[in-house]
mmCIF file of C-alpha atoms in Angstrom:
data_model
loop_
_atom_site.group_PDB
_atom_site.id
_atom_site.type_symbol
_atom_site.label_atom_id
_atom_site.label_comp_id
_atom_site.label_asym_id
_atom_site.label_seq_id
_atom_site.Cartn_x
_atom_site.Cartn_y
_atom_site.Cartn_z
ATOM 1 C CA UNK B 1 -10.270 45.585 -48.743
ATOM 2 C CA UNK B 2 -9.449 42.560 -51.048
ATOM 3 C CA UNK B 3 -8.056 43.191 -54.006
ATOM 4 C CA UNK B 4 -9.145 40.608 -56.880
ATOM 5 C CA UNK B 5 -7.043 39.897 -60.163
ATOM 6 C CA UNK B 6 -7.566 37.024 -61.991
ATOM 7 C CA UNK B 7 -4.961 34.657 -62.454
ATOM 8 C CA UNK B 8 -3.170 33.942 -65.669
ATOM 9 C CA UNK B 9 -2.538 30.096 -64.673
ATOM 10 C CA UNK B 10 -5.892 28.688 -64.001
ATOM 11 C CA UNK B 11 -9.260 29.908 -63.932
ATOM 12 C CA UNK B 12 -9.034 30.139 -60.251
ATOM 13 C CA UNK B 13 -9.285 33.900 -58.889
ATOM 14 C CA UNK B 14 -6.631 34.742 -57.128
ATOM 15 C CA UNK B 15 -6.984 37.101 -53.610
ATOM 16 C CA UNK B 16 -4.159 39.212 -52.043
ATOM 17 C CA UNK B 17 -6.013 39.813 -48.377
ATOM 18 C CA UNK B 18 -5.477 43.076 -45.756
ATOM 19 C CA UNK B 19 -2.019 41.504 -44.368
ATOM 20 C CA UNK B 20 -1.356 43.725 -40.806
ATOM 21 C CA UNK B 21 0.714 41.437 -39.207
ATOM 22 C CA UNK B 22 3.655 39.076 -39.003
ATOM 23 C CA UNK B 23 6.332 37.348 -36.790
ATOM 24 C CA UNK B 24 8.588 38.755 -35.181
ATOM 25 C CA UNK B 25 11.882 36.635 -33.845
ATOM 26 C CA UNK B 26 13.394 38.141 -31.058
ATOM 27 C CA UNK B 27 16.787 38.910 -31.234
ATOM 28 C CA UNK B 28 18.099 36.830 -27.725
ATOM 29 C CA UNK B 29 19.341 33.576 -28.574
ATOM 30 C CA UNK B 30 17.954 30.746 -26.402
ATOM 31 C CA UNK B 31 15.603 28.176 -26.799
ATOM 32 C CA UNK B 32 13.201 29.970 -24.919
ATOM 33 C CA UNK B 33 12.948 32.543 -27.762
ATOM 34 C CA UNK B 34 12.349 29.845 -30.340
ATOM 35 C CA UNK B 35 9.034 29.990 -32.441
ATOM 36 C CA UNK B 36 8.586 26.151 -33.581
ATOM 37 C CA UNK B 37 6.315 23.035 -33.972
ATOM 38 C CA UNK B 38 6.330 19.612 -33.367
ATOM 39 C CA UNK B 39 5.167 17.823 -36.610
ATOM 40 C CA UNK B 40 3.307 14.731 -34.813
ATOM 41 C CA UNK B 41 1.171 14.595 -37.941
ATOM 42 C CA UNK B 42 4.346 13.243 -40.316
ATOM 43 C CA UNK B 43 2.485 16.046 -42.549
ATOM 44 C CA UNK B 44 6.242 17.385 -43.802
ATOM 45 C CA UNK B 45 8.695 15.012 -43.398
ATOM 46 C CA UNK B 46 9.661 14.965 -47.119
ATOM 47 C CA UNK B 47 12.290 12.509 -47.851
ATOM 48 C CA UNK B 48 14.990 12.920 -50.263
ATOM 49 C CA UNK B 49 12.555 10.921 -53.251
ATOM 50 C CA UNK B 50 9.935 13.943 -52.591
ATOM 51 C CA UNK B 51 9.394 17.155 -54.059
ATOM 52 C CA UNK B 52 8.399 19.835 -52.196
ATOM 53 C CA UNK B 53 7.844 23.867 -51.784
ATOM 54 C CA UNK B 54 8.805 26.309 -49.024
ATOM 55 C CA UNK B 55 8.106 29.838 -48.876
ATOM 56 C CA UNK B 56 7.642 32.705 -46.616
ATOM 57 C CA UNK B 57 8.502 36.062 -46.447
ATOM 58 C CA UNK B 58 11.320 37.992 -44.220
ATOM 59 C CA UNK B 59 12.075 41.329 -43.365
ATOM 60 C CA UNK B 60 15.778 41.351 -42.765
ATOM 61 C CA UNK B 61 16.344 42.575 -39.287
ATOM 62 C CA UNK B 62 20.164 41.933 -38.597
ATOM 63 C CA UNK B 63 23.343 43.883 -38.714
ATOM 64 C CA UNK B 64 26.034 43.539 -41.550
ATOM 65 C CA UNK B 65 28.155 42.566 -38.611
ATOM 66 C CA UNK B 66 26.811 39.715 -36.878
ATOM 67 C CA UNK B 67 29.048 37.481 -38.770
ATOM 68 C CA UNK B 68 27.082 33.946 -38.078
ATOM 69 C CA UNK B 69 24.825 31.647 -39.712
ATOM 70 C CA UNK B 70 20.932 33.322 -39.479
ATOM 71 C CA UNK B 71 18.397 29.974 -39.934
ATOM 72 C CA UNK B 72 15.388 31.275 -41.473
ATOM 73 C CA UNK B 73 13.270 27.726 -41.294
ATOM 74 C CA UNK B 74 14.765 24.544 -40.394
ATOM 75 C CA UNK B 75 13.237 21.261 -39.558
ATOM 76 C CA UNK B 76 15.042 18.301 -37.890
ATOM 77 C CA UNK B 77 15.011 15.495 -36.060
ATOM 78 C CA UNK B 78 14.892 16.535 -32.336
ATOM 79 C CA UNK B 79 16.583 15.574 -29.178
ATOM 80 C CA UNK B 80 19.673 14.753 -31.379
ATOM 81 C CA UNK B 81 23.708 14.618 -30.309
ATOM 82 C CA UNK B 82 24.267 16.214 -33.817
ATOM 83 C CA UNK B 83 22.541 18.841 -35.447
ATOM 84 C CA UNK B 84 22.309 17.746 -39.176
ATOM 85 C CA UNK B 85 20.263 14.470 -38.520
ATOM 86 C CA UNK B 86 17.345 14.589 -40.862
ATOM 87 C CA UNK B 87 16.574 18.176 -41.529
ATOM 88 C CA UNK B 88 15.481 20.280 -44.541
ATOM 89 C CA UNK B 89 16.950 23.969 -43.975
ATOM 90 C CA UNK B 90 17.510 27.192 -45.591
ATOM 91 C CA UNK B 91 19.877 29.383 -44.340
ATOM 92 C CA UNK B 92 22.093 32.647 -44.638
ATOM 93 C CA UNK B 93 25.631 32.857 -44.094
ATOM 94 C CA UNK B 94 25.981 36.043 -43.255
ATOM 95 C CA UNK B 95 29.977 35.947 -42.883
ATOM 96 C CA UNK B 96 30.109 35.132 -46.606
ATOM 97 C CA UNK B 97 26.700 36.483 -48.099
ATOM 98 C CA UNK B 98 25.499 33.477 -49.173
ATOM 99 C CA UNK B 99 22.115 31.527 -48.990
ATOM 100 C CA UNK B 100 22.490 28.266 -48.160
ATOM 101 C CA UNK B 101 20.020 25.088 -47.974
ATOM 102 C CA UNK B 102 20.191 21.689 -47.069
ATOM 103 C CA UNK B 103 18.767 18.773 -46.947
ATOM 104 C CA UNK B 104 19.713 15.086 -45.696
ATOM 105 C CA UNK B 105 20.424 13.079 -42.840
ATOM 106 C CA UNK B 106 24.052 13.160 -41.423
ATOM 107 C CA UNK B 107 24.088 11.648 -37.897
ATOM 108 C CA UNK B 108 27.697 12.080 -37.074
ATOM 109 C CA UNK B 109 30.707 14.499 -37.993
ATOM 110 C CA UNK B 110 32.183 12.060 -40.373
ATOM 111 C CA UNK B 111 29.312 10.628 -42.499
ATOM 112 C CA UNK B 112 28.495 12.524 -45.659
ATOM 113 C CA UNK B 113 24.383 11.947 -46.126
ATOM 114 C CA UNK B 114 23.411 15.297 -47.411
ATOM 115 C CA UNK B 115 22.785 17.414 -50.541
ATOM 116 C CA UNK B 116 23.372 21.627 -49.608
ATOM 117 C CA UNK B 117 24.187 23.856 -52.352
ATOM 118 C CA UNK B 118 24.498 27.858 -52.010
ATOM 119 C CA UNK B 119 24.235 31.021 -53.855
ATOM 120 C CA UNK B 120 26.583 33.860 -53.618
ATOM 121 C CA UNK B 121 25.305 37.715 -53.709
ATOM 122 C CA UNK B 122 27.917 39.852 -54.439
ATOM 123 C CA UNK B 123 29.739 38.611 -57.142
ATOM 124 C CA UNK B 124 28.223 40.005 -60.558
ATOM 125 C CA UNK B 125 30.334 37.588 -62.872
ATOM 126 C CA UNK B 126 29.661 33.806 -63.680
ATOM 127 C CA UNK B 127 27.296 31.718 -62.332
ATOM 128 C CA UNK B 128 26.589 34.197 -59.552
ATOM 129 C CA UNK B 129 25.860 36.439 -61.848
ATOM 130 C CA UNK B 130 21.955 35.544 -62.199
ATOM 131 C CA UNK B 131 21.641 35.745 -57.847
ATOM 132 C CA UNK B 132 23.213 39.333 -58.012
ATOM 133 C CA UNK B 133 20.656 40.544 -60.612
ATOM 134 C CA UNK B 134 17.771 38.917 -58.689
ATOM 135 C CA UNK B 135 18.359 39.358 -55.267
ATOM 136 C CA UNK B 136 19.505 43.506 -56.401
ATOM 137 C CA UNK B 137 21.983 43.831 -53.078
ATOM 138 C CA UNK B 138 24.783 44.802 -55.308
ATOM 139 C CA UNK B 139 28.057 44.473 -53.752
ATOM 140 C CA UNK B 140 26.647 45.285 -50.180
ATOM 141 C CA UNK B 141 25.792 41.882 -48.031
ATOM 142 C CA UNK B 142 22.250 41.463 -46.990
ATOM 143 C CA UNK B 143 21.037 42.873 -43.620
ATOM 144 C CA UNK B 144 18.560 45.240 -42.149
ATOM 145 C CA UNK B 145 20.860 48.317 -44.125
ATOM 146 C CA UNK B 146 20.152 46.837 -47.384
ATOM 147 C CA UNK B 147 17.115 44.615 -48.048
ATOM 148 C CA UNK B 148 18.090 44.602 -51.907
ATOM 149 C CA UNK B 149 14.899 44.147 -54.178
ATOM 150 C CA UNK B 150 11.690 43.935 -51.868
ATOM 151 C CA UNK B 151 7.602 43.748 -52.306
ATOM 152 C CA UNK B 152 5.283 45.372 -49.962
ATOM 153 C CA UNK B 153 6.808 46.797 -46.213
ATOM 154 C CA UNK B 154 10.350 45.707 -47.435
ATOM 155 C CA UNK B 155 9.595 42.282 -47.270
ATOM 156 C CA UNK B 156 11.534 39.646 -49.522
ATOM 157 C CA UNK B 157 9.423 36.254 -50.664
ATOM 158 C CA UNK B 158 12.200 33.548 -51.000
ATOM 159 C CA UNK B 159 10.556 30.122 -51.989
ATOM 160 C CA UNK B 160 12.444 27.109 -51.785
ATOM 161 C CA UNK B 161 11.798 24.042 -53.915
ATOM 162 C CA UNK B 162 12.863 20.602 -54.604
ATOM 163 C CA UNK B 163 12.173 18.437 -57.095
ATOM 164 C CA UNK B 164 11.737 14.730 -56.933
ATOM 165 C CA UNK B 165 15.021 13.422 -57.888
ATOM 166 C CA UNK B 166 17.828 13.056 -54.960
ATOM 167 C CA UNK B 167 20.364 15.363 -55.981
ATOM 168 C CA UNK B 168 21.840 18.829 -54.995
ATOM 169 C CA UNK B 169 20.756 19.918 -58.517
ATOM 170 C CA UNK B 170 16.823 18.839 -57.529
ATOM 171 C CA UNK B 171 16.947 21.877 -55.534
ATOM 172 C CA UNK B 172 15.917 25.419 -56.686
ATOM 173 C CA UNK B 173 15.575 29.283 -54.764
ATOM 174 C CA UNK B 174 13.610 32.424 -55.858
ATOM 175 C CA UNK B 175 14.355 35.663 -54.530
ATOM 176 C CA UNK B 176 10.393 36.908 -54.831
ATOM 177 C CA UNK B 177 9.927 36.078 -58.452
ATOM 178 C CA UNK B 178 13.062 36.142 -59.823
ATOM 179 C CA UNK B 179 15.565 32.286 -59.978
ATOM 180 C CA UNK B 180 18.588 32.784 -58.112
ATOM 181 C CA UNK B 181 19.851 30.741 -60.630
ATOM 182 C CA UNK B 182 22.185 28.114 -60.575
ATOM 183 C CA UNK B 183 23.401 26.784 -57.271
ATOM 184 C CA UNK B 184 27.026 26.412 -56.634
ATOM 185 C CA UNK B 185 26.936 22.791 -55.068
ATOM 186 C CA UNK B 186 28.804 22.652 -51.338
ATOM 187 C CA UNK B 187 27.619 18.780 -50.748
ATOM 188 C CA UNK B 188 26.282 16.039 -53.230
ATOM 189 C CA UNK B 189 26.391 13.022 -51.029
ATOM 190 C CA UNK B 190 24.439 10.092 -50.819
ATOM 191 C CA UNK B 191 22.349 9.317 -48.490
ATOM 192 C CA UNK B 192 23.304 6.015 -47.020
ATOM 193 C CA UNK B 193 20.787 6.320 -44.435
ATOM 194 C CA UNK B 194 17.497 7.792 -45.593
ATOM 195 C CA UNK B 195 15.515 10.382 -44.493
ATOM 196 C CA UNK B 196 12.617 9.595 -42.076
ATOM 197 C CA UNK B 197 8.732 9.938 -43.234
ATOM 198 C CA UNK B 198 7.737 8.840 -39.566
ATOM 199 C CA UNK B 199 10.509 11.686 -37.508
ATOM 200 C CA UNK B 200 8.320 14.369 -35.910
ATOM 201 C CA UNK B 201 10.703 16.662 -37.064
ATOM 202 C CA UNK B 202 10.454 19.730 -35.157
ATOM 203 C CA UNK B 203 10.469 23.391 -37.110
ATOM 204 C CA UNK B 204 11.602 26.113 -35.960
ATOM 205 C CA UNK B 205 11.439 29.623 -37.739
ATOM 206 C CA UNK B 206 13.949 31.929 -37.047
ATOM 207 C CA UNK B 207 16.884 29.759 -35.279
ATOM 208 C CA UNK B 208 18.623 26.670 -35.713
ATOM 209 C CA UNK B 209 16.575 24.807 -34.389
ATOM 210 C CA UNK B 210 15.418 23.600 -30.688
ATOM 211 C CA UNK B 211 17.384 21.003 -30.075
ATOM 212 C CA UNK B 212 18.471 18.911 -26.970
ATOM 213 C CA UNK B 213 21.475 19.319 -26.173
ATOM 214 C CA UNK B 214 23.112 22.219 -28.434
ATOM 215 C CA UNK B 215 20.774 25.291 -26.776
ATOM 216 C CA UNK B 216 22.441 27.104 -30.304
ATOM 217 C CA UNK B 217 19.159 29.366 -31.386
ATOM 218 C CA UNK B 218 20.413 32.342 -32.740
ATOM 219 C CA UNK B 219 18.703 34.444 -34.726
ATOM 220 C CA UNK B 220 21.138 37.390 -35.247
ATOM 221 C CA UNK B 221 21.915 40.670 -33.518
ATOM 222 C CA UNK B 222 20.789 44.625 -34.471
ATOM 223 C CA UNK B 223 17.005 44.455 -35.047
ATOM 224 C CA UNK B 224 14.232 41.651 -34.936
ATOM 225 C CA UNK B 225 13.803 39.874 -37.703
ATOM 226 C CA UNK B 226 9.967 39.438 -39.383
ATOM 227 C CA UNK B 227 8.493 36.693 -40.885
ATOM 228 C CA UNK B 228 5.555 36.346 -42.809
ATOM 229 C CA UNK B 229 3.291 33.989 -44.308
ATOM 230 C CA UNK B 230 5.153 30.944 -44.142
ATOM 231 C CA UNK B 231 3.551 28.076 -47.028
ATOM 232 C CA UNK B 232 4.565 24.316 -47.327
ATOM 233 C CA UNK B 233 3.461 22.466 -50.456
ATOM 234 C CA UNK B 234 4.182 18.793 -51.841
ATOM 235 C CA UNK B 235 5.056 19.458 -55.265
ATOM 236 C CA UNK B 236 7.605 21.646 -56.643
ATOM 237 C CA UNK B 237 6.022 24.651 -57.874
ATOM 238 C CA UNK B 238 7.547 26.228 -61.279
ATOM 239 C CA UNK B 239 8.550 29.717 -62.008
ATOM 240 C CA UNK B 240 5.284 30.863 -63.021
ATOM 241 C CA UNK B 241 3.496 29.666 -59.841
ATOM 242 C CA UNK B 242 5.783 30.913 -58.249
ATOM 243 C CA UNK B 243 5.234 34.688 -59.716
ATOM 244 C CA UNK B 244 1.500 34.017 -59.088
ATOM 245 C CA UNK B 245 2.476 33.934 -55.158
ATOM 246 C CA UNK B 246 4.526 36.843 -55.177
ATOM 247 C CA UNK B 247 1.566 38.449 -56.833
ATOM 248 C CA UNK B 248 3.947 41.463 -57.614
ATOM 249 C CA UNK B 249 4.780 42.471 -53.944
ATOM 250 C CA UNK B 250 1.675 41.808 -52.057
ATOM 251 C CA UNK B 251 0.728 38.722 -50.106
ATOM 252 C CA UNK B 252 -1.551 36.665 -51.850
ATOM 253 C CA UNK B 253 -3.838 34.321 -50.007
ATOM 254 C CA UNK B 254 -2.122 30.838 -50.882
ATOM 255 C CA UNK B 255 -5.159 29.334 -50.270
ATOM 256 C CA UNK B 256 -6.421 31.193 -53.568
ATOM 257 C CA UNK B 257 -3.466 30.395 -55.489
ATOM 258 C CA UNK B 258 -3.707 27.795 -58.805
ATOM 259 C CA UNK B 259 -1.935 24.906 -56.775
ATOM 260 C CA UNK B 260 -3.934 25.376 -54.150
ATOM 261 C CA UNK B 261 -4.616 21.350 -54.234
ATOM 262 C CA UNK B 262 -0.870 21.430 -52.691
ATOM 263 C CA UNK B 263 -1.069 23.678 -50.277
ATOM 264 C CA UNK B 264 -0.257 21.477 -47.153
ATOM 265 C CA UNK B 265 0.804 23.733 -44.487
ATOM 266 C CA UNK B 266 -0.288 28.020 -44.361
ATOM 267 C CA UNK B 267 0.426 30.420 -41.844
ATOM 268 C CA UNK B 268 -0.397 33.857 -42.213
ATOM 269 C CA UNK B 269 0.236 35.102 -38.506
ATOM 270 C CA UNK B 270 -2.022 37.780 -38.341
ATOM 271 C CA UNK B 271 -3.146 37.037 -34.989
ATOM 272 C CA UNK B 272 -1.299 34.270 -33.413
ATOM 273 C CA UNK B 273 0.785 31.227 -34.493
ATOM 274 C CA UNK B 274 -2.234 29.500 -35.739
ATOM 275 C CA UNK B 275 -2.336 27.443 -39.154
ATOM 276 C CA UNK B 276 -4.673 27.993 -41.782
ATOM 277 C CA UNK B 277 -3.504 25.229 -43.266
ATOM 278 C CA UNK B 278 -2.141 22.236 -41.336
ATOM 279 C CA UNK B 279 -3.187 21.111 -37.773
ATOM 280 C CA UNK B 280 0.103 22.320 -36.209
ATOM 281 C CA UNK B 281 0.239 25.448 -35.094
ATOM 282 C CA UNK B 282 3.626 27.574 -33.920
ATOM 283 C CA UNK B 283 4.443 27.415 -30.505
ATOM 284 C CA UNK B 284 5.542 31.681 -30.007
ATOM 285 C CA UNK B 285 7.701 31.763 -27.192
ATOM 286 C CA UNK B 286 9.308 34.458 -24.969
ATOM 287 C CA UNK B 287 9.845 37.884 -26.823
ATOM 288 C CA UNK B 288 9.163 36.975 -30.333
ATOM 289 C CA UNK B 289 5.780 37.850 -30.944
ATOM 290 C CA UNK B 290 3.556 38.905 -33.722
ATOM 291 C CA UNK B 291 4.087 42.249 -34.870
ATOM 292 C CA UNK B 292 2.044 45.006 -37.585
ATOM 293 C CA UNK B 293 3.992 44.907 -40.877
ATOM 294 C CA UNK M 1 42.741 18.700 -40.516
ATOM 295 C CA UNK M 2 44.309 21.839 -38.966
ATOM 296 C CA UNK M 3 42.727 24.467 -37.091
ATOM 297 C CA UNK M 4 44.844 27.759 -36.113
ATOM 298 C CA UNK M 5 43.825 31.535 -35.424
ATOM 299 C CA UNK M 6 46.349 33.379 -37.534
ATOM 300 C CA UNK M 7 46.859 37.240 -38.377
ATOM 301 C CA UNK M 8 45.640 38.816 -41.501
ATOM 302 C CA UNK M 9 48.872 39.179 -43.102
ATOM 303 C CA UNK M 10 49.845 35.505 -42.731
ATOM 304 C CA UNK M 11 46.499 34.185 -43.834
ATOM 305 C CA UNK M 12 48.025 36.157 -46.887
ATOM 306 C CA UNK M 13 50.473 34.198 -47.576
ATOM 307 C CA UNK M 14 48.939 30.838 -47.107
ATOM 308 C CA UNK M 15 48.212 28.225 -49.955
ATOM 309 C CA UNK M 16 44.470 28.705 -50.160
ATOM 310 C CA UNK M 17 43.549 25.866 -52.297
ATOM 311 C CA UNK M 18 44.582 24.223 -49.158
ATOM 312 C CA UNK M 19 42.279 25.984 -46.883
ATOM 313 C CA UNK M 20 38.745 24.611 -46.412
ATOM 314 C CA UNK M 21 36.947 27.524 -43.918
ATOM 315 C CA UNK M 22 37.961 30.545 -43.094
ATOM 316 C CA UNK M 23 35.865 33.441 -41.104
ATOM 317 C CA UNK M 24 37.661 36.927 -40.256
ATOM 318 C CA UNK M 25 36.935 38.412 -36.795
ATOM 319 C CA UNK M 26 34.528 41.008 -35.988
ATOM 320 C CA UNK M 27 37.693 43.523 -36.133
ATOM 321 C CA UNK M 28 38.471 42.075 -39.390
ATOM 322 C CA UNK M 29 42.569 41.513 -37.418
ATOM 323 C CA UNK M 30 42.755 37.740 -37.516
ATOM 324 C CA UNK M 31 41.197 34.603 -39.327
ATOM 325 C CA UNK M 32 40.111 31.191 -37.692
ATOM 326 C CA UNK M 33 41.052 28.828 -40.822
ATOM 327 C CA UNK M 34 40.886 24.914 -40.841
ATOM 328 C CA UNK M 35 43.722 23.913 -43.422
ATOM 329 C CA UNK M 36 45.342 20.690 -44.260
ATOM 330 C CA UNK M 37 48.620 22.436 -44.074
ATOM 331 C CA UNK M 38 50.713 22.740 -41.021
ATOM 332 C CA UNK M 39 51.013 26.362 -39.756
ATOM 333 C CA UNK M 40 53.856 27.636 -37.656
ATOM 334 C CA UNK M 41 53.298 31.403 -37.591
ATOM 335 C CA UNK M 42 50.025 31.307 -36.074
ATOM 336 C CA UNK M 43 48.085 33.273 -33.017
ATOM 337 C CA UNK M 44 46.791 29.741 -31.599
ATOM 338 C CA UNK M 45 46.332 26.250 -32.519
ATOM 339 C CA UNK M 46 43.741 24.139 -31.605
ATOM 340 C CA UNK M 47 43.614 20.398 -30.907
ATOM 341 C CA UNK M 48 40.509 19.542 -32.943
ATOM 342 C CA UNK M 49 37.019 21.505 -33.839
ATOM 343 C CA UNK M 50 35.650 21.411 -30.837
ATOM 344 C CA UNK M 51 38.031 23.307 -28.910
ATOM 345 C CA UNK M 52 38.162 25.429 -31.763
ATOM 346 C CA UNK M 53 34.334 25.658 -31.749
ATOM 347 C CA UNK M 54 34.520 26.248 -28.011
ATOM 348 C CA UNK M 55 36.906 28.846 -28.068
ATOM 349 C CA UNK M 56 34.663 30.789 -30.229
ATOM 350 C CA UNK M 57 31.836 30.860 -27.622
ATOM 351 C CA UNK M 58 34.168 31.455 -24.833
ATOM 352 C CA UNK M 59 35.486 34.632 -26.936
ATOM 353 C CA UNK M 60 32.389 35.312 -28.480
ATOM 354 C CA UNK M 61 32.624 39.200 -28.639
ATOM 355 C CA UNK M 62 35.810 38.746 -30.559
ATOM 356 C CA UNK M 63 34.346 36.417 -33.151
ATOM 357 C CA UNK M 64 30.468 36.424 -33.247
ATOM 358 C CA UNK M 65 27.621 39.050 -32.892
ATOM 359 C CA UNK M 66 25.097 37.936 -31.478
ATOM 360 C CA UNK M 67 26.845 36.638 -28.437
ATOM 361 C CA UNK M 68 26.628 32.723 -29.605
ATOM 362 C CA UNK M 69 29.897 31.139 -31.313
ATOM 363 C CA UNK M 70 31.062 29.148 -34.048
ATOM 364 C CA UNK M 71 29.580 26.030 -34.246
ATOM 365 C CA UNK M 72 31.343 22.718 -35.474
ATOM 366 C CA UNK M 73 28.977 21.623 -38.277
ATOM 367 C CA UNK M 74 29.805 25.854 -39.631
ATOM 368 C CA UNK M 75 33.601 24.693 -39.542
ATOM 369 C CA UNK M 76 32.449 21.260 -41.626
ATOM 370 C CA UNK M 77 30.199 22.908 -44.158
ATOM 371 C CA UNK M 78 30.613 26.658 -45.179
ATOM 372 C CA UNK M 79 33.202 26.198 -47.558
ATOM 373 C CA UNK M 80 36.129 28.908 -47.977
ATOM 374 C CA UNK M 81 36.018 29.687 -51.586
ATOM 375 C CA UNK M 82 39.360 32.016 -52.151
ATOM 376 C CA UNK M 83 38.126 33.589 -55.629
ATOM 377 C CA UNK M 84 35.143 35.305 -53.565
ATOM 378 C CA UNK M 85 35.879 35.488 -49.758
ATOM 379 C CA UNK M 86 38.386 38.187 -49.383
#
């Protein structure tokens, strides 16, 4: 059953929907685990001049110990020698309990093309102060143990957005509705060479990526982890749109939400890797699969 | 740049404004650090990051758990930051 509210930031009505499934990434590395698109359509290669949304919904499957890097959604230019050419990524360093993300386009080990800033959990004090409150992991790092502050079947929205200017500072995380606050800046370079609008950059959810080359898709060791209604929009939604998504805890349909008109790629995977919005679907390979919430 | 497993007690002792990535292993014994300083107390020294990235997936179990490694764009970007990573 559908449960109606009305929205307080348009006049549109706004529709949470009967959410039973999600994705689930297996935990074996390997590109043959990978769950990932081609985008052949150009439909998200943002470049650094763009604004732009992300946001989708994890259930934190992996052990306190895996001590790696756990790519949530990445996507890059593929069939690369390096693995930072023209990407947009989010990230969690595990080994340090930060979330990272980046964008940019650094083509070799020694160019610096890229913006990436991070925010630290654990540390109540300073800056880091305001991701501690929001993300509610207290001094415990983030795993499948401790999920921290969570909506509906201990999932945790984190939306990702940019805003038009080219600058680490452009770049903004929400831990469901809550800011994360100010970043702590890791790179502020410039990007000498540009980010492509014509790449079929190729997304992966899940892993770093499928990528000729460096077979590196890991997604983390203990338990699968669960994604969930992954949305990609061209503007930068603000604080308050961003509370009407998290619609206190339960999925709302994004197609329902007040920036609707932005909505440019929606998948709910309740049945498959299909888009509801966007004419790529996810390719769901080997033993991830789509699992009840 | 300088790339060195060392034990925990002589990461301890190390100038850590120096130090630009550090990550313990899973036994929480040693640290793989890239530093600018030279290091002469050290379990091993690598050439460059990518034997030091390679080692990492060659001794994965030690280092990594989900049977992966540490890759060399990890080494370039996650910044140590000594007022928060113990």
């Amino acid at each position: 059953m559908s449960n109606i509210v009305i929205n307080p930031y348009s006049f549109i009505t706004s529709v949470s929907f009967a959410d039973s499934n999600a994705i689930s990434k297996s935990i074996t590395t390997g590109t043959a685990q990978a769950i990932y698109f081609t985008d052949s359509a150009d439909t998200f290669n943002f470049i650094e001049s763009e604004a732009w949304t992300i946001s989708f919904w994890v259930k934190a499957g992996w052990s306190s110990s895996l001590n790696t890097n756990i790519h949530f959604i990445i996507g890059q230019e593929p069939s690369t020698a390096y693995q930072l050419s023209d990407l947009i990524r989010i990230y969690y360093n595990e080994s340090n309990n930060r979330l990272y993300t980046t964008y940019g386009n650094k083509t070799t080990s020694s160019n610096a093309k890229q913006k990436q800033v991070f925010w630290l959990f654990h540390a109540n004090y300073g800056t880091y102060a305001t991701a501690y409150a929001a993300s509610g992991l207290g001094t415990t790092y983030w795993s499948a143990a401790n999920r921290g502050n969570v909506g509906d079947n201990n999932f945790t929205m984190i939306t990702l957005t940019k805003a038009t200017a080219d600058a680490a500072s452009s770049l903004k995380i929400y831990w469901n509705a809550a800011t994360l606050g100010t970043p702590t800046t890791s790179k502020n370079e410039t990007l000498a060479v540009g980010m492509s609008a014509t790449q079929n950059r190729l997304w992966s959810l899940g892993s770093n990526g499928v990528h000729t080359g460096n077979d590196q898709i890991k997604v983390g060791n203990s338990a699968e982890t669960v994604y969930n209604d992954l949305s990609i929009w061209n503007v930068e939604l603000t604080s308050g749109e961003v509370s009407e998504l998290y619609n206190s805890g339960t999925r709302l349909d994004a197609e329902t939400h007040s920036a609707e008109s932005n909505l440019i790629g929606y998948w709910k995977f309740e049945s498959d890797g299909s888009a509801t919005v966007s004419s790529h679907d996810f390719t769901i390979a080997g033993d991830s699969n789509i699992a009840s919430v | 740049m300088n790339y060195y497993i060392i034990t925990e007690e002589v990461f301890d002792t190390l100038t850590k404004e120096n130090i630009s990535y550090m990550l313990k292993n899973l036994d929480d014994t040693q640290r793989l650090i890239a530093t600018t300083d030279m290091v002469s107390n050290r379990v091993r020294k690598f050439n460059n990051i990518d034997t030091c990235s390679n080692y990492t997936f060659t001794n994965h179990s030690d280092w990594v758990g989900d049977g992966t490694g540490v890759e060399t764009w990890e080494i370039e970007e996650i910044e140590y930051i000594s007022e928060v990573d113990d």
